[in-house]
Every structure is written in C-alpha cells, then in structure tokens.
XYZ file of C-alpha atoms in Angstrom:
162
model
C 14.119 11.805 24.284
C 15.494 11.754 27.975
C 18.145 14.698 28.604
C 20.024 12.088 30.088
C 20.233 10.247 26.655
C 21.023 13.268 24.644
C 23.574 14.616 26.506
C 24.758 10.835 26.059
C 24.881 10.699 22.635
C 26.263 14.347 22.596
C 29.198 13.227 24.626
C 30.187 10.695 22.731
C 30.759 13.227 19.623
C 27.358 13.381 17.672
C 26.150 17.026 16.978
C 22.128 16.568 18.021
C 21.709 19.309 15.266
C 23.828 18.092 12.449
C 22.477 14.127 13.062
C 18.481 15.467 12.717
C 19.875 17.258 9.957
C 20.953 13.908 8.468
C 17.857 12.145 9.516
C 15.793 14.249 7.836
C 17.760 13.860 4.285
C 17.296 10.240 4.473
C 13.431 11.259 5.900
C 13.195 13.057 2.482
C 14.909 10.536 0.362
C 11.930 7.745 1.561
C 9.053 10.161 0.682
C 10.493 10.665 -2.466
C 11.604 6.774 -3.068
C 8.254 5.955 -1.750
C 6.377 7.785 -4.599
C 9.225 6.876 -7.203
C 7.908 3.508 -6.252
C 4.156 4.010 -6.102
C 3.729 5.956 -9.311
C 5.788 3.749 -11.230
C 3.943 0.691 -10.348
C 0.408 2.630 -11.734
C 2.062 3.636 -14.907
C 4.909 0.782 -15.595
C 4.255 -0.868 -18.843
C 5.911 -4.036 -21.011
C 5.903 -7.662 -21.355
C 5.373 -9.122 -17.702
C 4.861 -5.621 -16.231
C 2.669 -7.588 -13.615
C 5.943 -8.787 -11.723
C 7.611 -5.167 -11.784
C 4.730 -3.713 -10.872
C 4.125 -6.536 -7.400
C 7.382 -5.381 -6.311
C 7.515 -2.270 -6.976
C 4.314 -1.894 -5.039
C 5.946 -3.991 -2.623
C 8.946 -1.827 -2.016
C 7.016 1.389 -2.033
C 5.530 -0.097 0.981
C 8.798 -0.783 3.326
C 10.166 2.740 1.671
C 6.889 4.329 3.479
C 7.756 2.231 6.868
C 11.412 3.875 6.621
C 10.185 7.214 6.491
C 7.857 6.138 9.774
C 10.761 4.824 11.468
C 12.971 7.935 10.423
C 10.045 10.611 11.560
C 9.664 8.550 15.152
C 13.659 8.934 15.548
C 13.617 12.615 14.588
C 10.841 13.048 17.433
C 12.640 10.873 19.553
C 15.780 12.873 19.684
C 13.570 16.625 19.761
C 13.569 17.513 16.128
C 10.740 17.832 13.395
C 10.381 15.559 10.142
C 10.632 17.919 7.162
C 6.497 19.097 7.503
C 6.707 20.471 4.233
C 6.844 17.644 0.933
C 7.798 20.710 -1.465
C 11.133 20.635 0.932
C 11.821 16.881 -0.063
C 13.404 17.852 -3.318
C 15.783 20.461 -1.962
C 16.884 18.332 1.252
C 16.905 15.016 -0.340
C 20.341 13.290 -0.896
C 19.254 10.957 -3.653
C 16.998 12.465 -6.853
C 13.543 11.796 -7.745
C 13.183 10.323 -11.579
C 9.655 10.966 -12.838
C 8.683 8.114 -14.743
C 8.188 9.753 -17.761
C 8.722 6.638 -20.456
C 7.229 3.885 -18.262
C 8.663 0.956 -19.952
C 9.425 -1.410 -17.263
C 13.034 -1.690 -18.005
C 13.622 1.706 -17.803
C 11.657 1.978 -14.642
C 14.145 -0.424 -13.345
C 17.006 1.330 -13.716
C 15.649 3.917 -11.845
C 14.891 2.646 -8.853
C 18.190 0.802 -9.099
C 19.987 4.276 -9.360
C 17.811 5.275 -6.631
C 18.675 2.041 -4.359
C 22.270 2.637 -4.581
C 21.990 6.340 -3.653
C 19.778 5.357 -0.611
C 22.433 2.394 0.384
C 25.490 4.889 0.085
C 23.455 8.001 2.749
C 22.725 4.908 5.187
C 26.581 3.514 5.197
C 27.509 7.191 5.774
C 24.795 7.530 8.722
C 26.148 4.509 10.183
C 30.214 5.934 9.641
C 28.189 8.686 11.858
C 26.432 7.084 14.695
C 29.163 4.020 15.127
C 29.423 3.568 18.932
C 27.976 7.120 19.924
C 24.124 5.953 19.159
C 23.616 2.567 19.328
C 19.721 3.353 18.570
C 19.960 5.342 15.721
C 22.931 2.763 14.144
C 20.242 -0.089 14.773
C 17.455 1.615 13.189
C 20.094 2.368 10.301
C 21.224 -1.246 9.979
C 17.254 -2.050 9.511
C 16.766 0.160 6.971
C 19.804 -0.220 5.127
C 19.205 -4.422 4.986
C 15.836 -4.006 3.480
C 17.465 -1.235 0.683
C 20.131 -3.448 -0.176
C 17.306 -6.290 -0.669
C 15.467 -4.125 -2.885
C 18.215 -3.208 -5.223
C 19.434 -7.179 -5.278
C 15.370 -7.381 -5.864
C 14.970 -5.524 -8.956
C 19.113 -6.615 -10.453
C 17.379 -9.797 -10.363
C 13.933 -8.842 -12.217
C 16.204 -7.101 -14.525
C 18.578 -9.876 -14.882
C 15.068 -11.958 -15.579
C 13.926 -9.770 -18.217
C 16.638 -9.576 -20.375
C-alpha cells in the first residue's frame, strides 16, 4: 500500500493498527471455519450425509478464498496475516467446534453457530471501514454475501432433513 493511501484512510479516522488487528481476527476466524468445514465433511455421518457433506466441502472452499482475500488486504495495507495457526484459536472472534459426534445434524448446527458469528465480525468491520476505506468495506461486503449464503445454505439442508 501507497503512503498516499494510508495516510488516506488514516485521515478519515481508521487506526492502520487497530483495522489489521481486525483483519487478522476475521483472517483467523476463516482458517478455523475453513477446517470446521473440511473435517466435518470427511467425518459427517447420517441418512443423506452425501448432500451435507457436497456443501460442506463446498463452503470450506469459499471460507479458504476469504482467508486469501483477507491475507492480500493485510499485505496490502503493511501488516502480516497471523503466520502462526496455533495463534488462530487465541485471536479468533468466532470458536472452533471439533466435530466430535459427526452426525450430520449436529454438524449443522455448528457451522450454523459458526455462520452467524462470522456474519456478526463482518457487519462490525463494515460499522468500521464505512466511508473511510472504500476497499476494505468492498472486500467486506464480498465476504459477508457469500457467509450469509452459507448459513441460509445449511438452514435450508437442515430445514430438508427434518
């Protein structure tokens, strides 16, 4: 990032410090949603486990593209993306749920917990960054879309299963 555009964005009332500090929450939030995702798609189990498992799959996938998109804006704006994963649990926002009983409605729930955490750190981001950085709002409207799809995603499987 430019000094030009961070002194921008500084002048407009956003702490560099405190918004990489932010960034990298939600950064840790998508490693950890990403594997919440991944694992429980290898070990999910039930009747029609096939269609939990597609989208979990599915959403571990975009949940991996937001921690891209987070790590290129933490660059961007001369910070570093946590480096270490053990650091994930103790600067995440939102919790990481083992799978330990991988019954598919249970494994539900869980990422729908873990949806609705994500969706209320990206509302506050964008409370943050509202007309003092219109890229890091943008890349937070992005993000928060597809996480509000995947929790209306998995209500719906849920809703199916019942």
């Amino acid at each position: 990032m430019g000094t030009r555009e961070r002194e921008s964005i500084e002048s407009r009332g956003i702490n560099i410090a405190e918004l990489l500090s932010l960034l990298n929450k939600a950064f840790a939030d998508e490693w950890l949603a990403y594997y919440q995702y991944w694992i429980g798609a290898k070990v999910a189990v039930g009747i029609l486990h096939k269609v939990v498992t597609d989208e979990l799959e599915e959403h571990a996938k975009e949940e991996l593209k937001h921690a891209t998109m987070l790590a290129e804006r933490i660059i961007q704006l001369g910070g570093t993306p946590v480096l270490e994963p053990k650091e994930w649990y103790t600067v995440a926002n939102c919790r990481y749920e083992p799978p330990t009983n991988p019954d598919i409605h249970l494994l539900l729930e869980q990422n729908i917990r873990g949806e609705r955490c994500a969706i209320g750190v990206y509302k506050n981001l964008l409370k943050y960054v509202e007309n003092k950085d219109p890229v890091t709002y943008d890349l937070i409207v992005e993000i928060l879309k597809e996480e509000v799809e995947h929790e209306e995603d998995l209500e719906t499987i849920r809703r199916d299963l019942r």
